[in-house]
N, CA, C and O atoms as a MOPAC input file, in Angstrom:
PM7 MOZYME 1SCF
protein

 N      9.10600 1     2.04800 1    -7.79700 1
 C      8.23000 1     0.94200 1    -7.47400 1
 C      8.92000 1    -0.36700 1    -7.86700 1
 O      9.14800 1    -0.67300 1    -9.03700 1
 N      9.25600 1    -1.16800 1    -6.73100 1
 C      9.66400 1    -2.46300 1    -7.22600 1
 C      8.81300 1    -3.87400 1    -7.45900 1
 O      8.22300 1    -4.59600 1    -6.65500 1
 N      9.00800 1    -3.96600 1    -8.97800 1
 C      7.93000 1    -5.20000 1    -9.26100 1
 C      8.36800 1    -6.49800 1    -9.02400 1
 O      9.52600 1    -6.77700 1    -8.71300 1
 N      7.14400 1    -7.57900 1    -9.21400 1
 C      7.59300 1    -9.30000 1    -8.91500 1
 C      8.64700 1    -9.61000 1    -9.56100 1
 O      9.34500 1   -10.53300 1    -9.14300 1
 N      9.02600 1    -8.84200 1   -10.82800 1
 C      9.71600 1    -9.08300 1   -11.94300 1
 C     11.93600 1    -8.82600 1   -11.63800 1
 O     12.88600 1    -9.49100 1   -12.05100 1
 N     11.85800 1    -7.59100 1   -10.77500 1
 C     12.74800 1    -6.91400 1   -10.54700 1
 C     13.31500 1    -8.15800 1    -9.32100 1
 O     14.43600 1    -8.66000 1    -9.23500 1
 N     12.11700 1    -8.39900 1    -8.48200 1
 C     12.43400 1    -9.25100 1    -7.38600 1
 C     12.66100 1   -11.01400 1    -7.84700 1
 O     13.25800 1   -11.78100 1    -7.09200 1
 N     12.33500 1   -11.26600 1    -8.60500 1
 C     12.70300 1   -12.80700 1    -9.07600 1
 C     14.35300 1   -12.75900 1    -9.81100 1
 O     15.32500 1   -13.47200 1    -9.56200 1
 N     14.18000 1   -11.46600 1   -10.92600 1
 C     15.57400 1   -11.62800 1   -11.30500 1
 C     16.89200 1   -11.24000 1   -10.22400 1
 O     18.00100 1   -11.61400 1   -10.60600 1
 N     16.81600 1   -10.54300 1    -8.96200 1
 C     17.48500 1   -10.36800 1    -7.80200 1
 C     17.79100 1   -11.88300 1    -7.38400 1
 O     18.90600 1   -12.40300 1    -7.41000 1
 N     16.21700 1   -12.68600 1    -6.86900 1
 C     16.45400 1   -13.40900 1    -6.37500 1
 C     17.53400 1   -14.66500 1    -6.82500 1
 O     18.39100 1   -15.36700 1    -6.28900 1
 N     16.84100 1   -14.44800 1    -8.32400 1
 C     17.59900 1   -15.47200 1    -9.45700 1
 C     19.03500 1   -15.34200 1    -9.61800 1
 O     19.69000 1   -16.32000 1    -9.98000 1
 N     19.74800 1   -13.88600 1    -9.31300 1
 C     21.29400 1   -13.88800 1    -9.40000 1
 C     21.75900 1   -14.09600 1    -8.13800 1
 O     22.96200 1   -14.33300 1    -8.03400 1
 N     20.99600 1   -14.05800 1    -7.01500 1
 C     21.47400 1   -14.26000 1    -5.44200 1
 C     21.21700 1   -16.18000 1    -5.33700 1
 O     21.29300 1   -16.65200 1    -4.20300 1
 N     20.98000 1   -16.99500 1    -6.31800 1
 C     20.35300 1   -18.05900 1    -5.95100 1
 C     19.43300 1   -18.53800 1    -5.06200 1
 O     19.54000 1   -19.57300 1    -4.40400 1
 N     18.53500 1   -17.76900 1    -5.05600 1
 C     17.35200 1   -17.86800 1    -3.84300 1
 C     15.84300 1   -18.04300 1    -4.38000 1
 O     15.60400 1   -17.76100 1    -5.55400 1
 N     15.13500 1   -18.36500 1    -3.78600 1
 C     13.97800 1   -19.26800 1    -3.90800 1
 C     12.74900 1   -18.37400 1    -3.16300 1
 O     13.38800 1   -17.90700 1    -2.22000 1
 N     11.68900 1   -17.97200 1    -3.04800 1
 C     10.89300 1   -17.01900 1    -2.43300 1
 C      9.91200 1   -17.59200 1    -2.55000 1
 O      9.90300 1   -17.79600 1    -3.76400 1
 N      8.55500 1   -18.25900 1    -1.95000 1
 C      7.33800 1   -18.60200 1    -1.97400 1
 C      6.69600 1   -17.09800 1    -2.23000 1
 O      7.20100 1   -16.06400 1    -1.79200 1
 N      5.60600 1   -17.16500 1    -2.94500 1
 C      4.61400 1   -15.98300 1    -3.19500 1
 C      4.07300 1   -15.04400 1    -2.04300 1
 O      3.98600 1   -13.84800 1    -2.32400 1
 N      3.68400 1   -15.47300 1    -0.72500 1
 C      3.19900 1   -15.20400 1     0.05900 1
 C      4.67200 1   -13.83600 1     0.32000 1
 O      4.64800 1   -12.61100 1     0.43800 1
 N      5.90800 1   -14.97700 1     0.31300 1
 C      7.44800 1   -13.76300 1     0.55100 1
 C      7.57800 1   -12.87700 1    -0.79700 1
 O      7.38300 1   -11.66800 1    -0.67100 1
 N      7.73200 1   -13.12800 1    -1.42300 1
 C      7.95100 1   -12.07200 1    -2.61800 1
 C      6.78000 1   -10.66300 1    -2.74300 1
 O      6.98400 1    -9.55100 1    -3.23100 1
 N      5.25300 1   -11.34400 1    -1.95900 1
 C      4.72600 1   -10.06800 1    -1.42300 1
 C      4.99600 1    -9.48500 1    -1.03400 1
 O      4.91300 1    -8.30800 1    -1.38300 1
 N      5.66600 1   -10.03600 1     0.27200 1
 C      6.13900 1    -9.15500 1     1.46900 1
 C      7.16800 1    -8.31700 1     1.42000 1
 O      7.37200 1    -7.36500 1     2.17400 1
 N      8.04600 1    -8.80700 1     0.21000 1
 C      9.20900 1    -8.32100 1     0.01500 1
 C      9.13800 1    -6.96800 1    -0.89600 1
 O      9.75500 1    -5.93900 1    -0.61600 1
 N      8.20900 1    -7.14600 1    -2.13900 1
 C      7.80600 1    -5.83800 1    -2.49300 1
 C      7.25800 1    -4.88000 1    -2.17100 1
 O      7.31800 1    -3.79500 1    -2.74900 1
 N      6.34000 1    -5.26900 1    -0.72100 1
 C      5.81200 1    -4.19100 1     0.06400 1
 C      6.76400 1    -3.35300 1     1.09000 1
 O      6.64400 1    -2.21700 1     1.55000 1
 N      7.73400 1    -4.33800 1     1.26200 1
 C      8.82300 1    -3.81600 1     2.12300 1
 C      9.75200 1    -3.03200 1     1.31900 1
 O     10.25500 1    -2.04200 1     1.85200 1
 N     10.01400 1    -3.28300 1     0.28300 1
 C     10.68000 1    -2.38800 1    -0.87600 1
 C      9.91900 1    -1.20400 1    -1.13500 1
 O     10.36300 1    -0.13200 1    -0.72600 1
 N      9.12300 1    -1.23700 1    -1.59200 1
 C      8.19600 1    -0.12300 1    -1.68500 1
 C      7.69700 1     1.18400 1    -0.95700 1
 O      7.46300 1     2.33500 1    -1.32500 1
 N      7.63900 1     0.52300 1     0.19600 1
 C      7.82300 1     1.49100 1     1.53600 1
 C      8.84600 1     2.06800 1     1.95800 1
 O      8.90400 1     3.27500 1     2.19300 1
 N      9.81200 1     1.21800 1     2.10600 1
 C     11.25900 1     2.24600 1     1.95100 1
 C     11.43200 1     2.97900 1     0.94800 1
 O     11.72400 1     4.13600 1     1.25100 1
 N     11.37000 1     2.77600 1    -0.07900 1
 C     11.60300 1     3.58300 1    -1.83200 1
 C     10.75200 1     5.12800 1    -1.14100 1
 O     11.13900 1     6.29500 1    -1.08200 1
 N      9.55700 1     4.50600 1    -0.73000 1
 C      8.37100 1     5.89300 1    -0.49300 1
 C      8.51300 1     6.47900 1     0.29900 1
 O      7.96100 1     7.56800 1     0.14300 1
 N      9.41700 1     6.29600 1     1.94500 1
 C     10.09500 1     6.88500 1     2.77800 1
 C     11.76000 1     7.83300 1     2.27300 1
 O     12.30600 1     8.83600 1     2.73400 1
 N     12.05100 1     7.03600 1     1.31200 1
 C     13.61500 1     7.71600 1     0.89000 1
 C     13.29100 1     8.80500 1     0.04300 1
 O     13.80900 1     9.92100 1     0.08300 1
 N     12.30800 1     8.37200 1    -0.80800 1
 C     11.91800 1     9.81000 1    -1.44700 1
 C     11.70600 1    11.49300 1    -0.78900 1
 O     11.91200 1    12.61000 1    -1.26500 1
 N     11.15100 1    10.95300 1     0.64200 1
 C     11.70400 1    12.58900 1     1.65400 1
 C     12.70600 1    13.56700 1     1.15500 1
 O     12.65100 1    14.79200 1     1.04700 1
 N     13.88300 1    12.47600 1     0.80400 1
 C     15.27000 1    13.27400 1     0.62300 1
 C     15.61500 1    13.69300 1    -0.83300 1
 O     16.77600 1    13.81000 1    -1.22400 1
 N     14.63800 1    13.88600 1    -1.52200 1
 C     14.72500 1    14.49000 1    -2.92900 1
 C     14.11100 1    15.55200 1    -2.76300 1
 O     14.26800 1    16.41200 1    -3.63000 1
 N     13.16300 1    15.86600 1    -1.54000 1
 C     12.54700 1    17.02800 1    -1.88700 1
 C     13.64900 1    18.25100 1    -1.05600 1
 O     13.32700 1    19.42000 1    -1.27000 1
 N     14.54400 1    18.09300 1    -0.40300 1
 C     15.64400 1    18.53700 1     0.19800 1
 C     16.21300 1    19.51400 1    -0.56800 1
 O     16.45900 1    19.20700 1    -1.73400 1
 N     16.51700 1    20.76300 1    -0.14600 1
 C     16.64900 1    21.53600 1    -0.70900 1
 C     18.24300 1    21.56100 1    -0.91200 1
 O     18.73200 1    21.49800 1     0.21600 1
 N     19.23900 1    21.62500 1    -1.86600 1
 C     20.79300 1    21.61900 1    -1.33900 1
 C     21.45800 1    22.00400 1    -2.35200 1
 O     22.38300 1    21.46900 1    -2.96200 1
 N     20.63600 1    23.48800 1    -2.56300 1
 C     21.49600 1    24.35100 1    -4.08700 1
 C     22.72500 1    25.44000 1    -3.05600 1
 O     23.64600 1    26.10500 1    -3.53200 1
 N     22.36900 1    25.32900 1    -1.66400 1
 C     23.35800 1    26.12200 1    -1.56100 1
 C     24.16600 1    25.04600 1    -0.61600 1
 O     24.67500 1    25.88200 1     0.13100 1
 N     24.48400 1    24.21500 1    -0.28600 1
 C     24.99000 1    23.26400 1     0.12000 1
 C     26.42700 1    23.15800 1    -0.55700 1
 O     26.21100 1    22.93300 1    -1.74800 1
 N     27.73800 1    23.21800 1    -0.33600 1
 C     28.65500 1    22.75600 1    -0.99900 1
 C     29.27800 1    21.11800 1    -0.54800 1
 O     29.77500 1    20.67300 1     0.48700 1
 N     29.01300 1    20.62300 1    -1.67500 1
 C     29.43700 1    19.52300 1    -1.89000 1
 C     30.49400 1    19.02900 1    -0.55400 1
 O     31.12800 1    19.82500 1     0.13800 1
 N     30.50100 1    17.73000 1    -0.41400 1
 C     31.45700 1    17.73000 1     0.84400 1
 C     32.73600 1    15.87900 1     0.16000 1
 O     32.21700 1    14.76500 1     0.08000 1
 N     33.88400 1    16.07000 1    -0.10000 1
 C     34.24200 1    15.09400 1    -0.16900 1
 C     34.58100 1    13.57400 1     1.09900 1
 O     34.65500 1    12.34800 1     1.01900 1
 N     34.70800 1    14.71100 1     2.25400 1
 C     34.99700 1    13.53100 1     3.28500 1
 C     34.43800 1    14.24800 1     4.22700 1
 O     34.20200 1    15.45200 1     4.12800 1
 N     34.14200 1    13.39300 1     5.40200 1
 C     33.44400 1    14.29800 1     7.08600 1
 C     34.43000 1    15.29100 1     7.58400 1
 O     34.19700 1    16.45900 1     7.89600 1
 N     35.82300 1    14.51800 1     7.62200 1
 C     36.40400 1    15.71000 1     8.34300 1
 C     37.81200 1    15.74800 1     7.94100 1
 O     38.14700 1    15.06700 1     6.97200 1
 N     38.63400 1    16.42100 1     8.53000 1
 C     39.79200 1    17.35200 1     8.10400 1
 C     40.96500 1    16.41800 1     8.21000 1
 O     41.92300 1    16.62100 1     7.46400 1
 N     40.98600 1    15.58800 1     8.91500 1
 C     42.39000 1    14.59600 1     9.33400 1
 C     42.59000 1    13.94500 1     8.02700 1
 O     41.75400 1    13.47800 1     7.25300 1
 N     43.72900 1    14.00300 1     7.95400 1
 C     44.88400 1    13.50900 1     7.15800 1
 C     45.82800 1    12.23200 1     7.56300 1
 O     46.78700 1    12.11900 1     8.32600 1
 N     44.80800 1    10.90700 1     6.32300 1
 C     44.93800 1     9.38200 1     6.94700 1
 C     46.71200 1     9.54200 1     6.43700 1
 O     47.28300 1     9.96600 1     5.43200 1
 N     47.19100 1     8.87300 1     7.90600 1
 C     48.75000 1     8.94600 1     7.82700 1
 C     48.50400 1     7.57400 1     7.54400 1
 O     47.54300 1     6.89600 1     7.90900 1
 N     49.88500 1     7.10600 1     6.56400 1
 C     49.84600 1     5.68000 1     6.04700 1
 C     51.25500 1     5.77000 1     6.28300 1
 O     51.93300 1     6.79300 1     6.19800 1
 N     51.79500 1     4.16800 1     6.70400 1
 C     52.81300 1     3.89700 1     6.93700 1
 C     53.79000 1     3.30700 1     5.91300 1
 O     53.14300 1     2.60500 1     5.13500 1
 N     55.11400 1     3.31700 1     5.60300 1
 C     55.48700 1     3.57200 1     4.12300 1
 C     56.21800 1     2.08100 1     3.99100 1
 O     57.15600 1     1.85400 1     4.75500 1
 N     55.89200 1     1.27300 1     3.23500 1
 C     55.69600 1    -0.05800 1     2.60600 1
 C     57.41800 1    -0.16100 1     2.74300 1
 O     58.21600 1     0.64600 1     2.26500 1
 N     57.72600 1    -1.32600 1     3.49200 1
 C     59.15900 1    -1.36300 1     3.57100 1
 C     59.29300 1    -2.99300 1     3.21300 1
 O     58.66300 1    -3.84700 1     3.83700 1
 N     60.27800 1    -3.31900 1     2.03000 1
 C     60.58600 1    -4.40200 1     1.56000 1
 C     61.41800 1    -5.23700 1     2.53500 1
 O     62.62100 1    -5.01700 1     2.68100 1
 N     60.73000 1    -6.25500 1     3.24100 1
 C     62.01100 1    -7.30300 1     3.76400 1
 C     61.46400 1    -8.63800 1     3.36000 1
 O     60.57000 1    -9.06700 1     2.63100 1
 N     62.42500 1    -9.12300 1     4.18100 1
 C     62.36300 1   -10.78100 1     3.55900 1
 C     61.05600 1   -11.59500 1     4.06900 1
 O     60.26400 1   -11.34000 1     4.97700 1
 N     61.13300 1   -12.76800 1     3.06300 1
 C     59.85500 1   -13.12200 1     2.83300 1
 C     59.84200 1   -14.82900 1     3.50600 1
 O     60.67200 1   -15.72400 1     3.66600 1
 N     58.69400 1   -14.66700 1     3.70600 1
 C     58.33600 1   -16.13400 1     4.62900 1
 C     58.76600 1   -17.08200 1     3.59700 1
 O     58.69700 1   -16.83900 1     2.39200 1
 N     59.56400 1   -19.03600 1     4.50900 1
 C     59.70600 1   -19.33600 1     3.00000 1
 C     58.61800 1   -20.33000 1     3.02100 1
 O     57.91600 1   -20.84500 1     3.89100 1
 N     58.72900 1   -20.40100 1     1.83700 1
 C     56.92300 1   -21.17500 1     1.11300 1
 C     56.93700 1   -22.37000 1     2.21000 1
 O     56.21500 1   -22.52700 1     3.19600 1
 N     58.20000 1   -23.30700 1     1.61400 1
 C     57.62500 1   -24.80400 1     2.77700 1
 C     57.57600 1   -24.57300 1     3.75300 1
 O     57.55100 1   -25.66700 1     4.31700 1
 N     57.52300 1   -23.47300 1     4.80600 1
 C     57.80100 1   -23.47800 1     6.35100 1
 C     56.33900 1   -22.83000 1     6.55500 1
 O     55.65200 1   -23.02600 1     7.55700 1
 N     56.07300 1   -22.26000 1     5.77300 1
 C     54.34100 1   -21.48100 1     5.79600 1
 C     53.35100 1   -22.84800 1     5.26500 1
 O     52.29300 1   -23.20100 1     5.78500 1
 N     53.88600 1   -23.34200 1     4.34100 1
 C     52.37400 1   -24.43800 1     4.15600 1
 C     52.77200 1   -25.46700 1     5.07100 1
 O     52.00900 1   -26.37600 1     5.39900 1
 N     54.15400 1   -25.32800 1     5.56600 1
 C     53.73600 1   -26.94100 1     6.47100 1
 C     52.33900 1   -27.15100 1     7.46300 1
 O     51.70100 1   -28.16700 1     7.74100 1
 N     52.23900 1   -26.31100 1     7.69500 1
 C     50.87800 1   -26.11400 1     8.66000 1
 C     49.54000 1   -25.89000 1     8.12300 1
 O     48.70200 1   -25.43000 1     8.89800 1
 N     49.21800 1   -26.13400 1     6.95800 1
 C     48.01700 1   -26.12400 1     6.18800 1
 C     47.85800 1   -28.12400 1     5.76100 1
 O     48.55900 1   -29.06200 1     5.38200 1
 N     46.32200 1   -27.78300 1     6.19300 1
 C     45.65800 1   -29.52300 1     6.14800 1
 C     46.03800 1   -29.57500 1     4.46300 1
 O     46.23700 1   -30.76200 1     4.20700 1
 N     46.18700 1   -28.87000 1     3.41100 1
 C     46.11000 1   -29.60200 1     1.76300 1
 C     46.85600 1   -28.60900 1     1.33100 1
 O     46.81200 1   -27.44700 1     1.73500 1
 N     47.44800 1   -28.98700 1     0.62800 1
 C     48.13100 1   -28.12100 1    -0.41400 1
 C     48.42900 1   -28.57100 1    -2.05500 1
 O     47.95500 1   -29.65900 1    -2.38100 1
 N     48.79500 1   -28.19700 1    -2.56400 1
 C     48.59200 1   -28.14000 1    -3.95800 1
 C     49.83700 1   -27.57400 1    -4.98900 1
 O     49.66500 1   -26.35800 1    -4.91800 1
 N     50.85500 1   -27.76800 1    -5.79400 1
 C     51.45800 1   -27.18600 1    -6.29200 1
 C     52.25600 1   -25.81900 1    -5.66200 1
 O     52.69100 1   -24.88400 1    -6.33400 1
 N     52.30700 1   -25.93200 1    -4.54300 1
 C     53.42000 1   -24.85800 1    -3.70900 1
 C     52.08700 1   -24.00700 1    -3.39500 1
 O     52.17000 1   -22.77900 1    -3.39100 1
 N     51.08900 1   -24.52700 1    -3.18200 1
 C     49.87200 1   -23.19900 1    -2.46800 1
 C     49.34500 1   -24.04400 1    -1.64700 1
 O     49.64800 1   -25.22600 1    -1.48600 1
 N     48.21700 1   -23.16800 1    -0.91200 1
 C     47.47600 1   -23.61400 1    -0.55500 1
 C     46.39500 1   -24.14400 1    -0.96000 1
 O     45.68000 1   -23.30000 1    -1.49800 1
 N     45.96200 1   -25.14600 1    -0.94500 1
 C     44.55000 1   -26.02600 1    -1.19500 1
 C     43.25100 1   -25.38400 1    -0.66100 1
 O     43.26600 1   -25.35200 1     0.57000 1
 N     42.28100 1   -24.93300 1    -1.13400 1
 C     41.07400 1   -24.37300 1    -0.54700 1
 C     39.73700 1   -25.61600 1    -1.11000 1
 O     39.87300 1   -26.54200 1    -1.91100 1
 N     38.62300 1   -25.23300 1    -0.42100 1
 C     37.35100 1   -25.41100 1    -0.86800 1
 C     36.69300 1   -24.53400 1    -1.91000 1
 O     36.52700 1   -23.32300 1    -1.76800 1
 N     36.32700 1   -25.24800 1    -2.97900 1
 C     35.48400 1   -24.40600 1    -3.82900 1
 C     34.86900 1   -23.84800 1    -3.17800 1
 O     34.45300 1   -24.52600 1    -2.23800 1
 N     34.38800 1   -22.31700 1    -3.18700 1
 C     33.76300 1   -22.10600 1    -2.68800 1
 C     32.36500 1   -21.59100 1    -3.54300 1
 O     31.25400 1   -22.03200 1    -3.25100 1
 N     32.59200 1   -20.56200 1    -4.67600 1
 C     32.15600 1   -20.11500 1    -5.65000 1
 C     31.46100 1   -21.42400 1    -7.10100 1
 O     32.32800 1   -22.17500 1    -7.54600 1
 N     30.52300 1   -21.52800 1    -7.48600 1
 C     30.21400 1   -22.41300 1    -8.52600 1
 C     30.94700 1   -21.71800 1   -10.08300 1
 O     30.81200 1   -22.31800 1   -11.14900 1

């Protein structure tokens, strides 16, 4: 059961704001799913063996080959800001 409580501190680490009327809605909508997912506990799966992946293929990876490297001033010439041999970004994160 998800309370007002569970849903303010969510909202509070997502930086978001909810009028009352939404934070209803939102626990009823939580709630109902929670009470629909519960179906799958009553699932029986003692004889079920565990499964690590869907299927049998074997991810081929291609093998990391060292060559030469872009040089720095010819890669940032084309960036609007730069900064100490990087690139310049927007804060994005507080």
């Amino acid at each position: 059961m998800v309370t007002k409580e569970q849903v303010d501190h969510i909202a509070h680490l997502c930086k978001l704001k909810f009028a009352e009327e939404e934070k209803e809605r939102i626990i009823h909508e939580f709630n109902v799913t929670l009470k629909e997912l519960e179906a799958f506990n009553q699932i029986d799966l003692e004889n079920v063996a565990p499964t690590l992946g869907v299927n049998k293929h074997v991810q081929r990876l291609r093998e990391d080959i060292v060559g030469p490297s872009l040089d720095r001033d010819e890669v940032l010439e084309n960036t609007v800001e730069k900064q100490y041999g990087y690139f310049k970004l927007l804060k994005i994160v507080e």
